[in-house]
Amino acid sequence: KTSNYDVVVIGAGGAGFSAAITARNAGANVVLLEKMPAVGGNSLISGAEMNVAKNWVQPKLGINDDSPELHAQDTFKGGDGKGDMKVINVMTHEALDAAKWCRDYLGVRFEDDNLFFFGGHSRKRALIPVGHTGTEFIAKFQAKADELGIPVITNMKAEELIKDKDGRVVGVKATMDGSEYTFNAKGGVVLATGGFGANPEMVKKYNPKIDERFKTTDAPGTTGEALYMAERAGAELVNMGYIQTYPICDPISGAIELIADARFDGAIMLNQEGKRFVEELQRRDVLSEAILNQTGRYCWVLWNDKIGSISNTVKAHANEYEAFTKQGVMTTCDDLKCIADFTKIPFDQLQKTVKRVSDMAGKGNDKDFNHRSGLVDMQQGKYYVIKAVPSTHHTMGGVRINEKAEALTAEGKVIPGLWAAGEVTGVTHGTNRLGGNAYTDIIVFGRIAGEAAAKAAK
Ligand code: ADP
């Protein structure tokens, strides 16, 4: 079966939806292909916080000195200088416009009075969607796609990019239930297929250190075959060995523990001996490495109501609270004795650590690990504790793009008709993606790619 479109977008996560909606609004006849039975990808299960310098919440929190330049520097530095500054600058400078598009055009609701302060950032700048997950975004994306009449075809797996005799990408070969389909794309194809964190063989191939012991936080469709598809079409894959493990995940399933985001408000990380061992707001790679160096390769995240009341993660993630408590990964206690009994951390040391943390509460007082936003008094319960291990989370590598989201060859030449956006790309985050940058990345470059592909069809 063959059908003709102006623009074909592959992958219905945040990048793909942004591209498809933008292409449609630029006048293109567009289709969105998704290999899984449901849309959303990693974008759906993500915490979905979005870094935006100079956002509308910052002044309410007294933050008036942020800038896209600072955000770009943090991103570049957070990736150990391996990111492409031209691309990063586009991301940080377009972030506010992208967030307003989400808020005002898509109707995404953000918390009005709170931000997340992810590791590696020099300013608190991550907008928080209502519910603290990607559900808010994906629901609004889907509603807008419906409103605009964009066909979103699930169970349709892109297998091969089609090139014409001049080397331009002009379509996609796909399969559904073993049948073949051809989607011609007059303007071109946007690749928005996400990463490969849920493909253990591919992860190990590019980074042998991340072996079978690691589970993954990722959506099951995050298996990366489309990267090879791009490679066959001439795109260069770069930075493929840079694979991020998320430090705080469920030891049983590998799922991310969003409930432990209380860490951003002061929750502490303890080893089995009951000692802190790292600054809790460090980069994800640093935290993961630190956890793997502790007894049993895991840690405990501990917080009390005083910390919990700030972002209310227990309430925001009521489903996690129930599931993790039932599984025995997490518990809630009135006092530290009960926490010690549950975790088998020596009670003496636990008391000592909590006392020391409480004595050092307040910004600038942490003599042990220099907690950047300040420790919180933890002498009073209730207490919450959860066991955590790192699991594979985000693959920084992928298709090499330029600042226009055009896919490039190893020689740096643009592949006509091929754009890429989101986790499938490989030049924004360097060695290590900072928290809250994925959503900024997918929306900014999804929109750029969609717009350009639509223009090319004219
Ligand atoms: P991003 O955050 O970059 O948007 P996501 O993981 O949210 O990435 O979304 C990528 C989507 O692409 C997922 O829903 C995934 O199932 C889908 N996908 C991956 N490979 C293919 C493919 N070959 N054909 C169609 N869809 C794909």
GROMACS .gro file of C-alpha atoms and ligand atoms in nm:
model
  485
    1LYS     CA    1   0.000   0.000   0.000
    2THR     CA    2   0.131   0.341  -0.094
    3SER     CA    3   0.020   0.681   0.031
    4ASN     CA    4   0.148   1.031  -0.035
    5TYR     CA    5   0.220   1.302   0.216
    6ASP     CA    6   0.418   1.624   0.235
    7VAL     CA    7   0.586   1.521   0.559
    8VAL     CA    8   0.626   1.184   0.729
    9VAL     CA    9   0.716   1.190   1.098
   10ILE     CA   10   0.844   0.869   1.257
   11GLY     CA   11   0.788   0.816   1.629
   12ALA     CA   12   0.499   0.951   1.836
   13GLY     CA   13   0.682   1.081   2.143
   14GLY     CA   14   0.727   1.446   2.233
   15ALA     CA   15   0.962   1.523   1.942
   16GLY     CA   16   0.740   1.352   1.684
   17PHE     CA   17   0.420   1.519   1.800
   18SER     CA   18   0.590   1.859   1.809
   19ALA     CA   19   0.717   1.806   1.455
   20ALA     CA   20   0.386   1.678   1.317
   21ILE     CA   21   0.176   1.955   1.472
   22THR     CA   22   0.418   2.225   1.358
   23ALA     CA   23   0.436   2.082   1.006
   24ARG     CA   24   0.057   2.072   0.987
   25ASN     CA   25   0.034   2.434   1.099
   26ALA     CA   26   0.286   2.527   0.833
   27GLY     CA   27   0.042   2.391   0.578
   28ALA     CA   28   0.176   2.040   0.525
   29ASN     CA   29  -0.019   1.723   0.481
   30VAL     CA   30   0.148   1.516   0.751
   31VAL     CA   31   0.134   1.165   0.895
   32LEU     CA   32   0.278   1.038   1.224
   33LEU     CA   33   0.393   0.675   1.242
   34GLU     CA   34   0.431   0.487   1.570
   35LYS     CA   35   0.550   0.128   1.594
   36MET     CA   36   0.397   0.060   1.936
   37PRO     CA   37   0.027   0.002   2.002
   38ALA     CA   38   0.017   0.330   2.199
   39VAL     CA   39   0.178   0.670   2.157
   40GLY     CA   40   0.405   0.853   2.401
   41GLY     CA   41   0.738   0.668   2.417
   42ASN     CA   42   0.977   0.781   2.688
   43SER     CA   43   0.815   1.123   2.675
   44LEU     CA   44   0.506   0.975   2.837
   45ILE     CA   45   0.674   0.808   3.134
   46SER     CA   46   0.922   1.087   3.192
   47GLY     CA   47   0.884   1.330   3.482
   48ALA     CA   48   0.857   1.579   3.194
   49GLU     CA   49   1.010   1.876   3.366
   50MET     CA   50   1.133   2.128   3.111
   51ASN     CA   51   1.427   2.363   3.158
   52VAL     CA   52   1.357   2.716   3.047
   53ALA     CA   53   1.576   3.009   3.144
   54LYS     CA   54   1.379   3.327   3.214
   55ASN     CA   55   1.055   3.131   3.256
   56TRP     CA   56   0.747   3.289   3.415
   57VAL     CA   57   0.782   3.107   3.749
   58GLN     CA   58   1.141   3.213   3.823
   59PRO     CA   59   1.059   3.572   3.931
   60LYS     CA   60   0.806   3.436   4.183
   61LEU     CA   61   1.088   3.240   4.343
   62GLY     CA   62   1.320   3.540   4.339
   63ILE     CA   63   1.530   3.406   4.050
   64ASN     CA   64   1.602   3.699   3.822
   65ASP     CA   65   1.952   3.630   3.700
   66ASP     CA   66   1.905   3.332   3.471
   67SER     CA   67   1.967   3.348   3.097
   68PRO     CA   68   1.973   3.121   2.790
   69GLU     CA   69   2.350   3.174   2.783
   70LEU     CA   70   2.383   3.039   3.138
   71HIS     CA   71   2.157   2.747   3.056
   72ALA     CA   72   2.374   2.674   2.751
   73GLN     CA   73   2.693   2.686   2.958
   74ASP     CA   74   2.546   2.450   3.218
   75THR     CA   75   2.439   2.209   2.944
   76PHE     CA   76   2.778   2.217   2.772
   77LYS     CA   77   2.966   2.175   3.098
   78GLY     CA   78   2.726   1.906   3.219
   79GLY     CA   79   2.814   1.710   2.905
   80ASP     CA   80   3.187   1.755   2.964
   81GLY     CA   81   3.225   1.986   2.667
   82LYS     CA   82   3.127   1.715   2.419
   83GLY     CA   83   2.800   1.877   2.306
   84ASP     CA   84   2.768   2.100   2.000
   85MET     CA   85   2.743   2.456   2.131
   86LYS     CA   86   2.561   2.578   1.819
   87VAL     CA   87   2.287   2.323   1.871
   88ILE     CA   88   2.280   2.380   2.248
   89ASN     CA   89   2.239   2.754   2.201
   90VAL     CA   90   1.939   2.701   1.977
   91MET     CA   91   1.786   2.477   2.242
   92THR     CA   92   1.832   2.723   2.527
   93HIS     CA   93   1.736   3.033   2.329
   94GLU     CA   94   1.422   2.878   2.183
   95ALA     CA   95   1.320   2.718   2.513
   96LEU     CA   96   1.093   2.996   2.637
   97ASP     CA   97   0.909   3.019   2.308
   98ALA     CA   98   0.867   2.640   2.304
   99ALA     CA   99   0.732   2.638   2.660
  100LYS     CA  100   0.485   2.915   2.581
  101TRP     CA  101   0.373   2.718   2.276
  102CYS     CA  102   0.308   2.420   2.503
  103ARG     CA  103   0.127   2.631   2.760
  104ASP     CA  104  -0.073   2.864   2.536
  105TYR     CA  105  -0.125   2.666   2.218
  106LEU     CA  106  -0.135   2.304   2.337
  107GLY     CA  107  -0.285   2.386   2.677
  108VAL     CA  108  -0.018   2.208   2.884
  109ARG     CA  109  -0.064   2.304   3.250
  110PHE     CA  110   0.246   2.378   3.453
  111GLU     CA  111   0.274   2.430   3.827
  112ASP     CA  112   0.258   2.799   3.885
  113ASP     CA  113   0.469   2.841   4.195
  114ASN     CA  114   0.739   2.574   4.188
  115LEU     CA  115   1.035   2.464   3.977
  116PHE     CA  116   1.275   2.170   3.985
  117PHE     CA  117   1.645   2.221   4.044
  118PHE     CA  118   1.808   1.935   3.861
  119GLY     CA  119   2.168   1.831   3.911
  120GLY     CA  120   2.430   2.021   3.715
  121HIS     CA  121   2.225   2.339   3.673
  122SER     CA  122   2.341   2.666   3.819
  123ARG     CA  123   1.984   2.802   3.843
  124LYS     CA  124   1.651   2.648   3.934
  125ARG     CA  125   1.481   2.651   3.593
  126ALA     CA  126   1.272   2.339   3.525
  127LEU     CA  127   0.900   2.394   3.472
  128ILE     CA  128   0.690   2.116   3.624
  129PRO     CA  129   0.385   1.987   3.437
  130VAL     CA  130   0.077   1.915   3.646
  131GLY     CA  131   0.104   1.557   3.772
  132HIS     CA  132   0.484   1.556   3.737
  133THR     CA  133   0.479   1.320   3.438
  134GLY     CA  134   0.458   1.332   3.059
  135THR     CA  135   0.092   1.234   3.067
  136GLU     CA  136  -0.001   1.601   3.072
  137PHE     CA  137   0.203   1.669   2.758
  138ILE     CA  138   0.109   1.358   2.562
  139ALA     CA  139  -0.263   1.401   2.634
  140LYS     CA  140  -0.246   1.758   2.502
  141PHE     CA  141  -0.035   1.655   2.202
  142GLN     CA  142  -0.283   1.383   2.110
  143ALA     CA  143  -0.579   1.618   2.149
  144LYS     CA  144  -0.415   1.878   1.924
  145ALA     CA  145  -0.326   1.616   1.662
  146ASP     CA  146  -0.690   1.502   1.664
  147GLU     CA  147  -0.813   1.859   1.635
  148LEU     CA  148  -0.585   1.920   1.336
  149GLY     CA  149  -0.681   1.591   1.174
  150ILE     CA  150  -0.329   1.450   1.175
  151PRO     CA  151  -0.337   1.074   1.121
  152VAL     CA  152  -0.142   0.900   1.397
  153ILE     CA  153  -0.090   0.541   1.286
  154THR     CA  154   0.008   0.305   1.567
  155ASN     CA  155   0.156  -0.044   1.518
  156MET     CA  156   0.329   0.097   1.210
  157LYS     CA  157   0.703   0.037   1.222
  158ALA     CA  158   0.936   0.232   0.997
  159GLU     CA  159   1.189  -0.009   0.847
  160GLU     CA  160   1.377   0.181   0.578
  161LEU     CA  161   1.419   0.533   0.446
  162ILE     CA  162   1.366   0.571   0.073
  163LYS     CA  163   1.608   0.787  -0.125
  164ASP     CA  164   1.569   0.910  -0.482
  165LYS     CA  165   1.848   0.900  -0.738
  166ASP     CA  166   1.983   1.235  -0.618
  167GLY     CA  167   2.018   1.110  -0.262
  168ARG     CA  168   1.718   1.294  -0.122
  169VAL     CA  169   1.507   1.116   0.138
  170VAL     CA  170   1.162   1.096  -0.018
  171GLY     CA  171   0.975   0.844   0.191
  172VAL     CA  172   0.959   0.557   0.435
  173LYS     CA  173   0.903   0.185   0.402
  174ALA     CA  174   0.711   0.054   0.700
  175THR     CA  175   0.540  -0.262   0.819
  176MET     CA  176   0.227  -0.340   1.012
  177ASP     CA  177   0.146  -0.701   1.106
  178GLY     CA  178   0.387  -0.825   0.843
  179SER     CA  179   0.234  -0.619   0.560
  180GLU     CA  180   0.440  -0.357   0.382
  181TYR     CA  181   0.343   0.006   0.345
  182THR     CA  182   0.509   0.292   0.161
  183PHE     CA  183   0.472   0.650   0.276
  184ASN     CA  184   0.600   0.899   0.022
  185ALA     CA  185   0.715   1.230   0.165
  186LYS     CA  186   0.734   1.523  -0.075
  187GLY     CA  187   0.911   1.755   0.169
  188GLY     CA  188   1.091   1.495   0.369
  189VAL     CA  189   1.101   1.274   0.674
  190VAL     CA  190   1.142   1.368   1.039
  191LEU     CA  191   1.306   1.100   1.247
  192ALA     CA  192   1.182   1.120   1.607
  193THR     CA  193   1.222   0.761   1.718
  194GLY     CA  194   1.387   0.814   2.056
  195GLY     CA  195   1.687   0.633   2.199
  196PHE     CA  196   1.800   0.273   2.257
  197GLY     CA  197   1.808   0.238   2.635
  198ALA     CA  198   1.561  -0.053   2.631
  199ASN     CA  199   1.783  -0.254   2.395
  200PRO     CA  200   2.038  -0.420   2.630
  201GLU     CA  201   2.242  -0.566   2.345
  202MET     CA  202   2.280  -0.233   2.175
  203VAL     CA  203   2.361  -0.062   2.505
  204LYS     CA  204   2.634  -0.316   2.578
  205LYS     CA  205   2.766  -0.295   2.223
  206TYR     CA  206   2.827   0.079   2.254
  207ASN     CA  207   2.916   0.081   2.624
  208PRO     CA  208   3.037  -0.254   2.758
  209LYS     CA  209   3.041  -0.115   3.113
  210ILE     CA  210   2.662  -0.109   3.113
  211ASP     CA  211   2.601  -0.481   3.111
  212GLU     CA  212   2.326  -0.728   3.202
  213ARG     CA  213   2.322  -0.610   3.561
  214PHE     CA  214   2.143  -0.292   3.459
  215LYS     CA  215   1.769  -0.273   3.412
  216THR     CA  216   1.609   0.018   3.228
  217THR     CA  217   1.368   0.300   3.304
  218ASP     CA  218   1.271   0.324   2.939
  219ALA     CA  219   0.950   0.262   2.751
  220PRO     CA  220   0.960  -0.078   2.575
  221GLY     CA  221   0.976   0.081   2.228
  222THR     CA  222   1.308   0.250   2.306
  223THR     CA  223   1.509  -0.006   2.110
  224GLY     CA  224   1.694   0.209   1.860
  225GLU     CA  225   1.666   0.013   1.533
  226ALA     CA  226   1.581   0.340   1.364
  227LEU     CA  227   1.933   0.459   1.437
  228TYR     CA  228   2.065   0.187   1.209
  229MET     CA  229   1.801   0.289   0.954
  230ALA     CA  230   1.940   0.644   0.962
  231GLU     CA  231   2.292   0.509   0.934
  232ARG     CA  232   2.200   0.307   0.625
  233ALA     CA  233   2.063   0.629   0.475
  234GLY     CA  234   2.404   0.791   0.525
  235ALA     CA  235   2.365   0.967   0.859
  236GLU     CA  236   2.654   0.965   1.100
  237LEU     CA  237   2.590   0.825   1.447
  238VAL     CA  238   2.792   1.005   1.711
  239ASN     CA  239   2.854   0.982   2.088
  240MET     CA  240   2.688   0.639   2.097
  241GLY     CA  241   2.887   0.522   2.397
  242TYR     CA  242   2.753   0.797   2.622
  243ILE     CA  243   2.466   0.626   2.797
  244GLN     CA  244   2.310   0.775   3.104
  245THR     CA  245   2.199   0.566   3.396
  246TYR     CA  246   1.939   0.729   3.618
  247PRO     CA  247   2.062   0.693   3.976
  248ILE     CA  248   1.734   0.648   4.160
  249CYS     CA  249   1.536   0.351   4.026
  250ASP     CA  250   1.340   0.053   4.148
  251PRO     CA  251   1.579  -0.240   4.215
  252ILE     CA  252   1.308  -0.486   4.106
  253SER     CA  253   1.171  -0.345   3.777
  254GLY     CA  254   1.430  -0.080   3.689
  255ALA     CA  255   1.154   0.184   3.672
  256ILE     CA  256   1.240   0.537   3.769
  257GLU     CA  257   1.136   0.637   4.121
  258LEU     CA  258   0.980   0.977   4.060
  259ILE     CA  259   0.852   0.973   4.416
  260ALA     CA  260   1.214   1.011   4.529
  261ASP     CA  261   1.229   1.346   4.349
  262ALA     CA  262   1.198   1.473   4.707
  263ARG     CA  263   1.576   1.469   4.660
  264PHE     CA  264   1.548   1.802   4.479
  265ASP     CA  265   1.399   1.950   4.796
  266GLY     CA  266   1.648   1.800   5.041
  267ALA     CA  267   1.604   1.421   5.068
  268ILE     CA  268   1.936   1.258   5.153
  269MET     CA  269   2.103   0.951   5.007
  270LEU     CA  270   2.243   0.693   5.248
  271ASN     CA  271   2.443   0.377   5.204
  272GLN     CA  272   2.372   0.055   5.392
  273GLU     CA  273   2.604   0.176   5.667
  274GLY     CA  274   2.378   0.480   5.716
  275LYS     CA  275   2.620   0.739   5.584
  276ARG     CA  276   2.582   1.003   5.317
  277PHE     CA  277   2.835   0.950   5.040
  278VAL     CA  278   2.773   1.215   4.772
  279GLU     CA  279   2.608   1.554   4.719
  280GLU     CA  280   2.249   1.459   4.640
  281LEU     CA  281   2.220   1.723   4.365
  282GLN     CA  282   2.519   1.598   4.171
  283ARG     CA  283   2.495   1.501   3.805
  284ARG     CA  284   2.330   1.170   3.728
  285ASP     CA  285   2.653   1.005   3.614
  286VAL     CA  286   2.831   1.108   3.932
  287LEU     CA  287   2.546   0.983   4.152
  288SER     CA  288   2.519   0.654   3.964
  289GLU     CA  289   2.891   0.588   3.991
  290ALA     CA  290   2.884   0.678   4.361
  291ILE     CA  291   2.593   0.440   4.430
  292LEU     CA  292   2.763   0.155   4.245
  293ASN     CA  293   3.063   0.203   4.474
  294GLN     CA  294   2.855   0.141   4.790
  295THR     CA  295   2.785  -0.190   4.961
  296GLY     CA  296   2.540  -0.389   4.749
  297ARG     CA  297   2.549  -0.133   4.464
  298TYR     CA  298   2.236   0.043   4.597
  299CYS     CA  299   2.139   0.327   4.827
  300TRP     CA  300   1.849   0.451   5.037
  301VAL     CA  301   1.676   0.784   4.980
  302LEU     CA  302   1.538   0.930   5.303
  303TRP     CA  303   1.319   1.233   5.361
  304ASN     CA  304   1.065   1.365   5.610
  305ASP     CA  305   0.740   1.557   5.586
  306LYS     CA  306   0.917   1.891   5.606
  307ILE     CA  307   1.096   1.807   5.279
  308GLY     CA  308   0.801   1.617   5.135
  309SER     CA  309   0.563   1.908   5.174
  310ILE     CA  310   0.762   2.118   4.926
  311SER     CA  311   0.691   1.928   4.605
  312ASN     CA  312   0.450   1.674   4.747
  313THR     CA  313   0.596   1.386   4.550
  314VAL     CA  314   0.416   1.125   4.759
  315LYS     CA  315   0.084   1.277   4.660
  316ALA     CA  316   0.188   1.347   4.300
  317HIS     CA  317   0.300   0.985   4.258
  318ALA     CA  318   0.035   0.807   4.464
  319ASN     CA  319   0.049   0.508   4.230
  320GLU     CA  320   0.423   0.467   4.288
  321TYR     CA  321   0.373   0.508   4.662
  322GLU     CA  322   0.130   0.223   4.669
  323ALA     CA  323   0.326  -0.006   4.438
  324PHE     CA  324   0.669   0.048   4.595
  325THR     CA  325   0.529   0.014   4.948
  326LYS     CA  326   0.354  -0.310   4.853
  327GLN     CA  327   0.671  -0.448   4.693
  328GLY     CA  328   0.868  -0.371   5.009
  329VAL     CA  329   1.104  -0.127   4.834
  330MET     CA  330   0.969   0.169   5.030
  331THR     CA  331   0.822   0.241   5.371
  332THR     CA  332   0.677   0.523   5.580
  333CYS     CA  333   0.761   0.562   5.949
  334ASP     CA  334   0.688   0.794   6.237
  335ASP     CA  335   1.040   0.762   6.374
  336LEU     CA  336   1.393   0.665   6.279
  337LYS     CA  337   1.389   0.340   6.477
  338CYS     CA  338   1.127   0.209   6.239
  339ILE     CA  339   1.335   0.328   5.939
  340ALA     CA  340   1.637   0.145   6.083
  341ASP     CA  341   1.434  -0.173   6.130
  342PHE     CA  342   1.308  -0.160   5.772
  343THR     CA  343   1.638  -0.075   5.605
  344LYS     CA  344   1.863  -0.272   5.847
  345ILE     CA  345   2.081   0.039   5.865
  346PRO     CA  346   2.248   0.051   6.210
  347PHE     CA  347   2.017   0.269   6.422
  348ASP     CA  348   2.306   0.454   6.590
  349GLN     CA  349   2.457   0.566   6.266
  350LEU     CA  350   2.120   0.661   6.119
  351GLN     CA  351   2.049   0.885   6.418
  352LYS     CA  352   2.396   1.035   6.394
  353THR     CA  353   2.361   1.113   6.024
  354VAL     CA  354   2.016   1.267   6.062
  355LYS     CA  355   2.134   1.477   6.354
  356ARG     CA  356   2.438   1.597   6.159
  357VAL     CA  357   2.225   1.683   5.855
  358SER     CA  358   1.979   1.873   6.073
  359ASP     CA  359   2.260   2.061   6.245
  360MET     CA  360   2.390   2.167   5.904
  361ALA     CA  361   2.046   2.264   5.764
  362GLY     CA  362   2.033   2.579   5.555
  363LYS     CA  363   2.212   2.694   5.245
  364GLY     CA  364   2.590   2.684   5.253
  365ASN     CA  365   2.615   2.483   5.578
  366ASP     CA  366   2.682   2.134   5.443
  367LYS     CA  367   3.045   2.080   5.537
  368ASP     CA  368   3.043   1.721   5.418
  369PHE     CA  369   2.921   1.740   5.059
  370ASN     CA  370   2.833   2.105   5.001
  371HIS     CA  371   2.466   2.048   4.914
  372ARG     CA  372   2.401   2.330   4.669
  373SER     CA  373   2.049   2.423   4.772
  374GLY     CA  374   2.097   2.351   5.142
  375LEU     CA  375   2.012   2.059   5.370
  376VAL     CA  376   1.682   2.053   5.561
  377ASP     CA  377   1.611   1.982   5.928
  378MET     CA  378   1.516   1.614   5.948
  379GLN     CA  379   1.479   1.564   6.323
  380GLN     CA  380   1.102   1.530   6.300
  381GLY     CA  381   0.902   1.256   6.119
  382LYS     CA  382   0.711   1.132   5.939
  383TYR     CA  383   0.987   0.967   5.741
  384TYR     CA  384   0.988   0.809   5.398
  385VAL     CA  385   1.260   0.579   5.272
  386ILE     CA  386   1.309   0.402   4.939
  387LYS     CA  387   1.578   0.167   4.811
  388ALA     CA  388   1.735   0.275   4.482
  389VAL     CA  389   1.973   0.154   4.210
  390PRO     CA  390   2.088   0.313   3.884
  391SER     CA  391   1.927   0.190   3.561
  392THR     CA  392   1.976   0.270   3.195
  393HIS     CA  393   1.787   0.589   3.118
  394HIS     CA  394   1.891   0.812   2.832
  395THR     CA  395   2.116   0.752   2.536
  396MET     CA  396   2.300   1.075   2.460
  397GLY     CA  397   2.438   0.954   2.127
  398GLY     CA  398   2.256   0.933   1.798
  399VAL     CA  399   2.216   1.099   1.462
  400ARG     CA  400   2.445   1.392   1.405
  401ILE     CA  401   2.236   1.703   1.333
  402ASN     CA  402   2.308   2.071   1.284
  403GLU     CA  403   2.128   2.362   1.447
  404LYS     CA  404   1.850   2.332   1.187
  405ALA     CA  405   1.780   1.970   1.289
  406GLU     CA  406   1.912   1.852   0.952
  407ALA     CA  407   2.071   1.507   0.955
  408LEU     CA  408   2.438   1.507   0.859
  409THR     CA  409   2.678   1.260   0.703
  410ALA     CA  410   3.018   1.178   0.847
  411GLU     CA  411   3.159   1.447   0.615
  412GLY     CA  412   2.922   1.700   0.769
  413LYS     CA  413   2.703   1.721   0.458
  414VAL     CA  414   2.329   1.769   0.495
  415ILE     CA  415   2.122   1.470   0.388
  416PRO     CA  416   1.845   1.637   0.190
  417GLY     CA  417   1.496   1.547   0.304
  418LEU     CA  418   1.601   1.408   0.644
  419TRP     CA  419   1.554   1.584   0.976
  420ALA     CA  420   1.596   1.439   1.322
  421ALA     CA  421   1.483   1.558   1.665
  422GLY     CA  422   1.482   1.435   2.022
  423GLU     CA  423   1.661   1.143   2.183
  424VAL     CA  424   1.743   0.992   1.842
  425THR     CA  425   1.990   1.277   1.789
  426GLY     CA  426   2.337   1.276   1.937
  427VAL     CA  427   2.499   1.617   1.967
  428THR     CA  428   2.312   1.816   2.234
  429HIS     CA  429   2.394   1.654   2.564
  430GLY     CA  430   2.755   1.545   2.525
  431THR     CA  431   2.854   1.276   2.773
  432ASN     CA  432   2.568   1.342   3.011
  433ARG     CA  433   2.221   1.490   2.970
  434LEU     CA  434   2.117   1.721   3.251
  435GLY     CA  435   1.775   1.663   3.407
  436GLY     CA  436   1.497   1.864   3.245
  437ASN     CA  437   1.686   1.912   2.918
  438ALA     CA  438   1.518   1.630   2.724
  439TYR     CA  439   1.180   1.800   2.711
  440THR     CA  440   1.337   2.128   2.605
  441ASP     CA  441   1.534   1.943   2.338
  442ILE     CA  442   1.242   1.746   2.194
  443ILE     CA  443   1.004   2.037   2.170
  444VAL     CA  444   1.250   2.292   2.035
  445PHE     CA  445   1.397   2.063   1.769
  446GLY     CA  446   1.070   1.883   1.695
  447ARG     CA  447   0.922   2.220   1.601
  448ILE     CA  448   1.224   2.323   1.395
  449ALA     CA  449   1.227   1.993   1.205
  450GLY     CA  450   0.852   1.997   1.139
  451GLU     CA  451   0.859   2.352   1.012
  452ALA     CA  452   1.156   2.290   0.781
  453ALA     CA  453   1.014   1.968   0.637
  454ALA     CA  454   0.683   2.143   0.568
  455LYS     CA  455   0.862   2.428   0.389
  456ALA     CA  456   1.054   2.181   0.177
  457ALA     CA  457   0.727   2.040   0.045
  458LYS     CA  458   0.620   2.372  -0.100
  459ADP     P1  459   1.156   1.164   2.212
  459ADP     O1  460   1.164   1.199   2.356
  459ADP     O2  461   1.281   1.190   2.139
  459ADP     O3  462   1.034   1.219   2.148
  459ADP     P2  463   1.026   0.911   2.272
  459ADP     O4  464   1.089   0.790   2.329
  459ADP     O5  465   0.934   0.989   2.359
  459ADP     O6  466   1.143   1.004   2.212
  459ADP     O7  467   0.943   0.873   2.143
  459ADP     C1  468   0.994   0.796   2.038
  459ADP     C2  469   0.882   0.712   1.980
  459ADP     O8  470   0.924   0.654   1.857
  459ADP     C3  471   0.839   0.597   2.070
  459ADP     O9  472   0.700   0.602   2.091
  459ADP     C4  473   0.881   0.472   1.992
  459ADP    O10  474   0.797   0.362   2.014
  459ADP     C5  475   0.873   0.521   1.848
  459ADP     N1  476   0.956   0.446   1.751
  459ADP     C6  477   1.081   0.400   1.768
  459ADP     N2  478   1.126   0.337   1.657
  459ADP     C7  479   1.026   0.344   1.565
  459ADP     C8  480   1.011   0.296   1.431
  459ADP     N3  481   1.108   0.230   1.368
  459ADP     N4  482   0.894   0.322   1.367
  459ADP     C9  483   0.794   0.390   1.430
  459ADP     N5  484   0.803   0.435   1.557
  459ADP    C10  485   0.917   0.414   1.624
   0.00000   0.00000   0.00000
